[in-house]
PDB file of C-alpha atoms and ligand atoms in Angstrom:
ATOM      1  CA  MET A   1       0.000   0.000   0.000  1.00 70.00           C
ATOM      2  CA  ARG A   2       1.426   3.376  -1.009  1.00 91.00           C
ATOM      3  CA  ASN A   3       1.208   6.333   1.382  1.00 94.00           C
ATOM      4  CA  TYR A   4       0.021   9.655   0.010  1.00 98.00           C
ATOM      5  CA  TYR A   5       2.835  12.199  -0.131  1.00 98.00           C
ATOM      6  CA  ILE A   6       1.933  15.901  -0.295  1.00 98.00           C
ATOM      7  CA  ALA A   7       4.748  18.369  -0.944  1.00 98.00           C
ATOM      8  CA  GLY A   8       4.751  22.153  -1.040  1.00 98.00           C
ATOM      9  CA  ASN A   9       7.234  23.938  -3.293  1.00 98.00           C
ATOM     10  CA  TRP A  10       7.550  27.513  -2.084  1.00 98.00           C
ATOM     11  CA  LYS A  11       9.661  28.489  -5.113  1.00 98.00           C
ATOM     12  CA  MET A  12      11.241  31.979  -4.850  1.00 98.00           C
ATOM     13  CA  HIS A  13       8.727  33.306  -2.365  1.00 98.00           C
ATOM     14  CA  LYS A  14       8.838  34.535   1.231  1.00 98.00           C
ATOM     15  CA  THR A  15      11.151  36.293   3.617  1.00 98.00           C
ATOM     16  CA  ARG A  16      12.495  34.511   6.685  1.00 98.00           C
ATOM     17  CA  ALA A  17       9.743  35.922   8.911  1.00 98.00           C
ATOM     18  CA  GLU A  18       7.021  34.876   6.461  1.00 98.00           C
ATOM     19  CA  ALA A  19       8.545  31.429   6.056  1.00 98.00           C
ATOM     20  CA  ALA A  20       8.737  30.974   9.822  1.00 98.00           C
ATOM     21  CA  ASP A  21       5.059  31.890  10.191  1.00 98.00           C
ATOM     22  CA  LEU A  22       3.980  29.489   7.451  1.00 99.00           C
ATOM     23  CA  ALA A  23       6.133  26.647   8.770  1.00 99.00           C
ATOM     24  CA  ALA A  24       4.783  27.101  12.306  1.00 98.00           C
ATOM     25  CA  ALA A  25       1.193  27.158  11.054  1.00 98.00           C
ATOM     26  CA  LEU A  26       1.756  23.960   9.050  1.00 98.00           C
ATOM     27  CA  VAL A  27       3.349  22.161  11.997  1.00 98.00           C
ATOM     28  CA  ALA A  28       0.339  23.031  14.162  1.00 98.00           C
ATOM     29  CA  ARG A  29      -2.323  22.247  11.581  1.00 98.00           C
ATOM     30  CA  LEU A  30      -0.811  19.087  10.091  1.00 98.00           C
ATOM     31  CA  LYS A  31       0.188  17.394  13.311  1.00 97.00           C
ATOM     32  CA  ASP A  32      -2.818  15.093  13.073  1.00 97.00           C
ATOM     33  CA  GLY A  33      -2.423  14.685   9.286  1.00 97.00           C
ATOM     34  CA  LYS A  34      -2.323  11.122   8.046  1.00 96.00           C
ATOM     35  CA  HIS A  35      -0.116  11.481   4.990  1.00 97.00           C
ATOM     36  CA  LYS A  36       3.553  12.149   4.327  1.00 98.00           C
ATOM     37  CA  TYR A  37       4.382  15.870   4.077  1.00 98.00           C
ATOM     38  CA  LEU A  38       7.226  18.028   2.826  1.00 98.00           C
ATOM     39  CA  VAL A  39       7.937  21.718   2.414  1.00 99.00           C
ATOM     40  CA  ALA A  40      10.627  23.036   0.090  1.00 99.00           C
ATOM     41  CA  PRO A  41      11.524  26.633   0.993  1.00 98.00           C
ATOM     42  CA  GLY A  42      14.137  28.623  -0.928  1.00 98.00           C
ATOM     43  CA  PHE A  43      17.790  28.096   0.037  1.00 98.00           C
ATOM     44  CA  THR A  44      17.995  31.230   2.198  1.00 98.00           C
ATOM     45  CA  LEU A  45      14.985  30.091   4.223  1.00 98.00           C
ATOM     46  CA  LEU A  46      16.115  26.557   5.013  1.00 98.00           C
ATOM     47  CA  GLU A  47      18.003  27.446   8.176  1.00 98.00           C
ATOM     48  CA  THR A  48      14.957  29.323   9.494  1.00 98.00           C
ATOM     49  CA  VAL A  49      12.448  26.600   8.683  1.00 98.00           C
ATOM     50  CA  ALA A  50      14.559  23.596   9.763  1.00 98.00           C
ATOM     51  CA  PRO A  51      14.252  24.043  13.556  1.00 98.00           C
ATOM     52  CA  ILE A  52      10.540  24.882  13.291  1.00 98.00           C
ATOM     53  CA  ILE A  53       9.603  21.627  11.545  1.00 98.00           C
ATOM     54  CA  LYS A  54      12.190  19.447  13.299  1.00 98.00           C
ATOM     55  CA  GLY A  55      10.467  16.572  15.098  1.00 97.00           C
ATOM     56  CA  SER A  56       7.200  17.185  13.236  1.00 98.00           C
ATOM     57  CA  ASN A  57       5.671  15.061  10.483  1.00 98.00           C
ATOM     58  CA  ILE A  58       6.902  17.513   7.818  1.00 98.00           C
ATOM     59  CA  LEU A  59      10.116  16.813   5.902  1.00 98.00           C
ATOM     60  CA  LEU A  60      12.507  19.550   4.840  1.00 98.00           C
ATOM     61  CA  GLY A  61      13.141  19.752   1.107  1.00 99.00           C
ATOM     62  CA  ALA A  62      15.332  21.868  -1.155  1.00 98.00           C
ATOM     63  CA  GLN A  63      14.294  22.957  -4.630  1.00 98.00           C
ATOM     64  CA  ASN A  64      17.544  22.119  -6.413  1.00 98.00           C
ATOM     65  CA  CYS A  65      21.205  21.295  -5.850  1.00 98.00           C
ATOM     66  CA  ALA A  66      24.471  21.538  -7.756  1.00 98.00           C
ATOM     67  CA  PRO A  67      25.629  18.571  -9.845  1.00 98.00           C
ATOM     68  CA  GLU A  68      29.004  18.599  -8.077  1.00 98.00           C
ATOM     69  CA  GLU A  69      29.710  17.928  -4.422  1.00 97.00           C
ATOM     70  CA  GLN A  70      31.781  21.055  -3.825  1.00 96.00           C
ATOM     71  CA  GLY A  71      34.351  23.304  -5.462  1.00 98.00           C
ATOM     72  CA  ALA A  72      34.568  26.335  -7.702  1.00 98.00           C
ATOM     73  CA  HIS A  73      30.907  26.640  -8.704  1.00 98.00           C
ATOM     74  CA  THR A  74      29.888  30.232  -8.136  1.00 98.00           C
ATOM     75  CA  GLY A  75      26.235  30.658  -7.287  1.00 97.00           C
ATOM     76  CA  GLU A  76      25.537  26.949  -6.779  1.00 98.00           C
ATOM     77  CA  THR A  77      24.457  25.100  -3.630  1.00 98.00           C
ATOM     78  CA  SER A  78      25.987  21.769  -2.680  1.00 98.00           C
ATOM     79  CA  VAL A  79      24.223  18.703  -1.310  1.00 98.00           C
ATOM     80  CA  LEU A  80      26.719  18.822   1.561  1.00 98.00           C
ATOM     81  CA  GLN A  81      25.536  22.328   2.439  1.00 98.00           C
ATOM     82  CA  LEU A  82      21.916  21.197   2.203  1.00 98.00           C
ATOM     83  CA  LYS A  83      22.526  18.212   4.466  1.00 98.00           C
ATOM     84  CA  ASP A  84      24.302  20.498   6.930  1.00 98.00           C
ATOM     85  CA  LEU A  85      21.051  22.485   7.221  1.00 98.00           C
ATOM     86  CA  GLY A  86      18.957  19.388   7.849  1.00 98.00           C
ATOM     87  CA  VAL A  87      17.556  18.985   4.340  1.00 98.00           C
ATOM     88  CA  GLN A  88      16.232  15.466   3.760  1.00 98.00           C
ATOM     89  CA  VAL A  89      14.852  15.653   0.226  1.00 99.00           C
ATOM     90  CA  VAL A  90      15.743  17.523  -2.948  1.00 98.00           C
ATOM     91  CA  ILE A  91      13.383  18.342  -5.810  1.00 99.00           C
ATOM     92  CA  LEU A  92      15.156  17.859  -9.144  1.00 98.00           C
ATOM     93  CA  GLY A  93      14.150  18.406 -12.746  1.00 98.00           C
ATOM     94  CA  HIS A  94      11.346  20.834 -11.963  1.00 98.00           C
ATOM     95  CA  SER A  95       9.954  22.255 -15.212  1.00 97.00           C
ATOM     96  CA  GLU A  96      11.232  25.724 -14.312  1.00 97.00           C
ATOM     97  CA  ARG A  97      14.734  24.246 -14.025  1.00 98.00           C
ATOM     98  CA  ARG A  98      14.309  22.349 -17.311  1.00 98.00           C
ATOM     99  CA  HIS A  99      12.710  25.066 -19.403  1.00 97.00           C
ATOM    100  CA  VAL A 100      13.773  28.395 -17.898  1.00 97.00           C
ATOM    101  CA  TYR A 101      17.274  27.380 -16.785  1.00 97.00           C
ATOM    102  CA  LYS A 102      17.781  24.842 -19.592  1.00 98.00           C
ATOM    103  CA  GLU A 103      18.709  21.849 -17.444  1.00 98.00           C
ATOM    104  CA  ASP A 104      18.808  18.720 -19.572  1.00 98.00           C
ATOM    105  CA  ASP A 105      18.243  15.093 -18.624  1.00 98.00           C
ATOM    106  CA  ALA A 106      21.974  14.378 -18.327  1.00 98.00           C
ATOM    107  CA  LEU A 107      22.492  17.208 -15.823  1.00 98.00           C
ATOM    108  CA  ILE A 108      19.395  16.248 -13.860  1.00 98.00           C
ATOM    109  CA  ASN A 109      20.559  12.620 -13.782  1.00 98.00           C
ATOM    110  CA  LYS A 110      23.926  13.702 -12.403  1.00 98.00           C
ATOM    111  CA  LYS A 111      22.171  15.597  -9.612  1.00 98.00           C
ATOM    112  CA  VAL A 112      19.831  12.670  -8.890  1.00 98.00           C
ATOM    113  CA  LYS A 113      22.751  10.265  -8.464  1.00 98.00           C
ATOM    114  CA  LEU A 114      24.759  12.703  -6.352  1.00 98.00           C
ATOM    115  CA  ALA A 115      21.824  13.445  -4.050  1.00 98.00           C
ATOM    116  CA  LEU A 116      21.096   9.735  -3.568  1.00 98.00           C
ATOM    117  CA  ARG A 117      24.767   8.945  -3.009  1.00 98.00           C
ATOM    118  CA  GLN A 118      24.851  11.629  -0.314  1.00 98.00           C
ATOM    119  CA  GLY A 119      21.820  10.146   1.433  1.00 98.00           C
ATOM    120  CA  LEU A 120      19.168  12.629   0.343  1.00 98.00           C
ATOM    121  CA  ASP A 121      15.816  11.497  -1.005  1.00 98.00           C
ATOM    122  CA  VAL A 122      14.794  12.833  -4.399  1.00 99.00           C
ATOM    123  CA  ILE A 123      11.593  14.071  -5.998  1.00 99.00           C
ATOM    124  CA  LEU A 124      12.242  13.784  -9.731  1.00 98.00           C
ATOM    125  CA  CYS A 125       9.863  15.943 -11.778  1.00 98.00           C
ATOM    126  CA  ILE A 126       8.808  14.987 -15.270  1.00 98.00           C
ATOM    127  CA  GLY A 127       6.192  16.385 -17.617  1.00 98.00           C
ATOM    128  CA  GLU A 128       5.422  17.444 -21.142  1.00 97.00           C
ATOM    129  CA  LEU A 129       4.956  20.866 -22.721  1.00 96.00           C
ATOM    130  CA  LEU A 130       1.567  21.781 -24.211  1.00 94.00           C
ATOM    131  CA  GLU A 131       2.788  21.312 -27.791  1.00 95.00           C
ATOM    132  CA  GLU A 132       4.212  17.909 -26.917  1.00 96.00           C
ATOM    133  CA  ARG A 133       0.812  16.872 -25.548  1.00 95.00           C
ATOM    134  CA  GLU A 134      -0.955  18.248 -28.624  1.00 93.00           C
ATOM    135  CA  GLU A 135       1.408  16.265 -30.846  1.00 96.00           C
ATOM    136  CA  GLY A 136       0.509  13.098 -28.924  1.00 96.00           C
ATOM    137  CA  ARG A 137       3.986  12.838 -27.380  1.00 97.00           C
ATOM    138  CA  ALA A 138       3.188  13.208 -23.663  1.00 97.00           C
ATOM    139  CA  GLU A 139       3.913   9.563 -22.842  1.00 98.00           C
ATOM    140  CA  GLN A 140       7.120   9.493 -24.850  1.00 98.00           C
ATOM    141  CA  VAL A 141       8.418  12.698 -23.223  1.00 98.00           C
ATOM    142  CA  CYS A 142       7.638  11.399 -19.730  1.00 98.00           C
ATOM    143  CA  GLU A 143       9.236   8.046 -20.521  1.00 98.00           C
ATOM    144  CA  THR A 144      12.429   9.664 -21.781  1.00 98.00           C
ATOM    145  CA  GLN A 145      12.669  11.989 -18.778  1.00 98.00           C
ATOM    146  CA  THR A 146      12.102   9.054 -16.412  1.00 98.00           C
ATOM    147  CA  VAL A 147      14.562   6.689 -18.094  1.00 98.00           C
ATOM    148  CA  LYS A 148      17.282   9.306 -18.500  1.00 98.00           C
ATOM    149  CA  GLY A 149      16.680  10.868 -15.091  1.00 98.00           C
ATOM    150  CA  LEU A 150      17.111   7.486 -13.414  1.00 98.00           C
ATOM    151  CA  GLU A 151      19.963   6.173 -15.546  1.00 98.00           C
ATOM    152  CA  GLY A 152      22.451   4.404 -13.277  1.00 98.00           C
ATOM    153  CA  VAL A 153      20.174   4.551 -10.208  1.00 98.00           C
ATOM    154  CA  GLN A 154      20.321   1.151  -8.520  1.00 97.00           C
ATOM    155  CA  ALA A 155      17.152  -0.688  -7.546  1.00 97.00           C
ATOM    156  CA  ASP A 156      18.052  -0.355  -3.857  1.00 96.00           C
ATOM    157  CA  ASP A 157      18.068   3.423  -4.144  1.00 98.00           C
ATOM    158  CA  LEU A 158      14.780   3.677  -6.021  1.00 98.00           C
ATOM    159  CA  SER A 159      12.866   3.485  -2.742  1.00 97.00           C
ATOM    160  CA  ARG A 160      14.293   6.965  -2.003  1.00 98.00           C
ATOM    161  CA  VAL A 161      12.975   8.393  -5.281  1.00 98.00           C
ATOM    162  CA  THR A 162       9.515   9.894  -5.733  1.00 98.00           C
ATOM    163  CA  LEU A 163       8.347  10.864  -9.214  1.00 98.00           C
ATOM    164  CA  ALA A 164       6.253  13.988  -9.749  1.00 98.00           C
ATOM    165  CA  TYR A 165       4.281  14.178 -12.988  1.00 98.00           C
ATOM    166  CA  GLU A 166       3.794  17.854 -13.705  1.00 97.00           C
ATOM    167  CA  PRO A 167       2.416  18.683 -17.144  1.00 97.00           C
ATOM    168  CA  VAL A 168       4.137  21.991 -17.850  1.00 95.00           C
ATOM    169  CA  TRP A 169       0.949  23.543 -19.251  1.00 93.00           C
ATOM    170  CA  ALA A 170      -0.771  22.974 -15.898  1.00 93.00           C
ATOM    171  CA  ILE A 171       1.858  24.579 -13.667  1.00 90.00           C
ATOM    172  CA  GLY A 172       0.782  27.913 -12.245  1.00 87.00           C
ATOM    173  CA  THR A 173      -1.826  28.329 -14.993  1.00 90.00           C
ATOM    174  CA  GLY A 174      -4.984  27.301 -13.161  1.00 87.00           C
ATOM    175  CA  LYS A 175      -5.406  24.495 -15.752  1.00 86.00           C
ATOM    176  CA  THR A 176      -5.343  21.049 -14.186  1.00 85.00           C
ATOM    177  CA  ALA A 177      -5.053  17.811 -16.101  1.00 88.00           C
ATOM    178  CA  THR A 178      -8.281  15.874 -15.666  1.00 94.00           C
ATOM    179  CA  PRO A 179      -7.892  13.130 -13.080  1.00 96.00           C
ATOM    180  CA  GLU A 180      -8.313  10.611 -15.929  1.00 97.00           C
ATOM    181  CA  ASP A 181      -5.607  12.194 -18.118  1.00 96.00           C
ATOM    182  CA  ALA A 182      -3.216  12.470 -15.173  1.00 97.00           C
ATOM    183  CA  ASP A 183      -3.888   8.899 -14.084  1.00 98.00           C
ATOM    184  CA  ALA A 184      -3.225   7.635 -17.606  1.00 98.00           C
ATOM    185  CA  ILE A 185       0.256   9.181 -17.595  1.00 98.00           C
ATOM    186  CA  HIS A 186       0.908   7.955 -14.050  1.00 98.00           C
ATOM    187  CA  ALA A 187      -0.050   4.429 -15.110  1.00 98.00           C
ATOM    188  CA  TYR A 188       2.205   4.708 -18.140  1.00 98.00           C
ATOM    189  CA  VAL A 189       5.141   5.928 -16.046  1.00 98.00           C
ATOM    190  CA  ARG A 190       4.534   3.166 -13.513  1.00 98.00           C
ATOM    191  CA  GLY A 191       4.856   0.810 -16.479  1.00 98.00           C
ATOM    192  CA  VAL A 192       8.199   2.412 -17.353  1.00 98.00           C
ATOM    193  CA  ILE A 193       9.386   1.731 -13.786  1.00 98.00           C
ATOM    194  CA  ARG A 194       8.112  -1.857 -14.119  1.00 98.00           C
ATOM    195  CA  LYS A 195      10.232  -2.336 -17.246  1.00 98.00           C
ATOM    196  CA  LEU A 196      13.298  -0.832 -15.559  1.00 98.00           C
ATOM    197  CA  TYR A 197      13.020  -2.218 -12.012  1.00 98.00           C
ATOM    198  CA  GLY A 198      10.309  -4.884 -11.937  1.00 98.00           C
ATOM    199  CA  GLU A 199       6.781  -5.233 -10.603  1.00 97.00           C
ATOM    200  CA  SER A 200       7.302  -4.677  -6.912  1.00 97.00           C
ATOM    201  CA  ALA A 201       9.296  -1.461  -7.473  1.00 97.00           C
ATOM    202  CA  ALA A 202       6.542  -0.272  -9.825  1.00 98.00           C
ATOM    203  CA  GLN A 203       3.905  -0.943  -7.190  1.00 97.00           C
ATOM    204  CA  ARG A 204       5.906   0.811  -4.486  1.00 97.00           C
ATOM    205  CA  ILE A 205       7.021   3.979  -6.240  1.00 98.00           C
ATOM    206  CA  ILE A 206       5.126   7.122  -5.261  1.00 98.00           C
ATOM    207  CA  ILE A 207       4.040   9.242  -8.221  1.00 98.00           C
ATOM    208  CA  GLN A 208       2.815  12.694  -7.251  1.00 98.00           C
ATOM    209  CA  TYR A 209       0.751  14.892  -9.537  1.00 97.00           C
ATOM    210  CA  GLY A 210       1.564  18.585  -9.831  1.00 97.00           C
ATOM    211  CA  GLY A 211      -0.080  21.393 -11.742  1.00 95.00           C
ATOM    212  CA  SER A 212      -2.613  23.776 -10.202  1.00 93.00           C
ATOM    213  CA  VAL A 213      -3.608  21.373  -7.433  1.00 96.00           C
ATOM    214  CA  LYS A 214      -6.116  23.086  -5.166  1.00 96.00           C
ATOM    215  CA  ALA A 215      -8.373  22.098  -2.287  1.00 96.00           C
ATOM    216  CA  ASP A 216     -11.279  21.614  -4.683  1.00 95.00           C
ATOM    217  CA  ASN A 217      -9.538  19.197  -7.065  1.00 96.00           C
ATOM    218  CA  ALA A 218      -7.162  17.348  -4.728  1.00 97.00           C
ATOM    219  CA  ALA A 219      -9.574  14.615  -3.638  1.00 97.00           C
ATOM    220  CA  GLN A 220     -10.640  13.729  -7.214  1.00 97.00           C
ATOM    221  CA  LEU A 221      -7.023  13.542  -8.352  1.00 97.00           C
ATOM    222  CA  MET A 222      -5.947  11.498  -5.354  1.00 97.00           C
ATOM    223  CA  ALA A 223      -8.857   9.087  -5.817  1.00 97.00           C
ATOM    224  CA  LYS A 224      -7.200   7.787  -8.979  1.00 97.00           C
ATOM    225  CA  GLU A 225      -5.383   4.506  -8.671  1.00 97.00           C
ATOM    226  CA  ASN A 226      -1.979   5.732  -9.787  1.00 98.00           C
ATOM    227  CA  ILE A 227      -1.935   9.200  -8.209  1.00 98.00           C
ATOM    228  CA  ASP A 228      -0.136   8.965  -4.882  1.00 98.00           C
ATOM    229  CA  GLY A 229       0.114  12.556  -3.773  1.00 98.00           C
ATOM    230  CA  ALA A 230       0.720  16.076  -4.969  1.00 98.00           C
ATOM    231  CA  LEU A 231       3.510  18.535  -5.584  1.00 98.00           C
ATOM    232  CA  VAL A 232       1.895  21.885  -4.909  1.00 98.00           C
ATOM    233  CA  GLY A 233       3.184  25.314  -5.939  1.00 97.00           C
ATOM    234  CA  GLY A 234       0.891  28.329  -5.621  1.00 97.00           C
ATOM    235  CA  ALA A 235      -1.479  26.767  -3.117  1.00 98.00           C
ATOM    236  CA  ALA A 236       1.449  25.808  -0.877  1.00 98.00           C
ATOM    237  CA  LEU A 237       2.170  29.447  -0.042  1.00 98.00           C
ATOM    238  CA  LYS A 238      -0.611  29.785   2.517  1.00 98.00           C
ATOM    239  CA  ALA A 239      -1.583  27.383   5.275  1.00 98.00           C
ATOM    240  CA  ASP A 240      -5.250  28.016   4.491  1.00 98.00           C
ATOM    241  CA  SER A 241      -4.833  26.689   0.954  1.00 98.00           C
ATOM    242  CA  PHE A 242      -2.215  23.971   1.629  1.00 98.00           C
ATOM    243  CA  VAL A 243      -3.747  22.331   4.701  1.00 98.00           C
ATOM    244  CA  PRO A 244      -7.021  21.313   2.988  1.00 98.00           C
ATOM    245  CA  ILE A 245      -4.980  19.710   0.182  1.00 98.00           C
ATOM    246  CA  ALA A 246      -2.707  17.990   2.690  1.00 98.00           C
ATOM    247  CA  LYS A 247      -5.725  16.738   4.619  1.00 97.00           C
ATOM    248  CA  PHE A 248      -7.866  15.815   1.606  1.00 96.00           C
ATOM    249  CA  SER A 249     -10.228  12.957   2.205  1.00 88.00           C
TER     250      SER A 249
HETATM  251  C1  PEP B   1       4.885  23.389  -9.228  1.00 79.81           C
HETATM  252  O1  PEP B   1       5.532  24.365  -9.489  1.00 79.81           O
HETATM  253  O2  PEP B   1       5.478  22.333  -8.937  1.00 79.81           O
HETATM  254  C2  PEP B   1       3.444  23.487  -9.277  1.00 79.81           C
HETATM  255  C3  PEP B   1       2.771  22.380  -9.385  1.00 79.81           C
HETATM  256  O3  PEP B   1       2.893  24.737  -9.234  1.00 79.81           O
HETATM  257  P1  PEP B   1       1.321  25.086  -9.145  1.00 79.81           P
HETATM  258  O4  PEP B   1       0.721  24.216  -8.090  1.00 79.81           O
HETATM  259  O5  PEP B   1       1.276  26.542  -8.817  1.00 79.81           O
HETATM  260  O6  PEP B   1       0.747  24.783 -10.510  1.00 79.81           O
END
């Protein structure tokens, strides 16, 4: 049985004081929550949020990391620095990293392997652009991103990887994939994992959906067989909008 996993990506939002308030509100309001939870504040907020959520049922995530462990990489943030702050999970391959900052599958794969090697869990984001969907290539794009993103990841480490299917056209646009369309891609991607790692890995892997998830669509999405949680952007910025998603029933 897979546990639901609800993650909030705060992107490049919030000051330290605002982040502290949100983290404290989430700790209080999710303490009786039944699912697995994560927040991913910006790098400069991690040190503020870490002690607030420590000991709670909310994991600390980062939104990215460098592909190298350390060294002369101006402007980058190392997994070692993230671990030092108490980060447990890193989100990699987010569509904004792929499409705005031009990260390709090879770079993302390097980060995935480094993060796993250093003991961090990974949320690997995949998802097609609108034109790719319109050309009937959504499955192929998601398969390629999954296969290349996981290249060289051993079966033993796959239990520390969560996939997040985020159709790019649904991120921050208010357009959500229908639960049926999302579930179809999730089922397809689960099949890709089956081919790569076998049946039991395919059954175990958590596949989150992301793209304009809100309180009023979370339950329908999560009711689908292959949708195991959500990666939430905009609605993760306020406790009043994130908590009802996190506590969907
Ligand atoms: C995201 O950026 O991962 C995301 C899903 O954003 P939103 O919920 O705002 O669409």
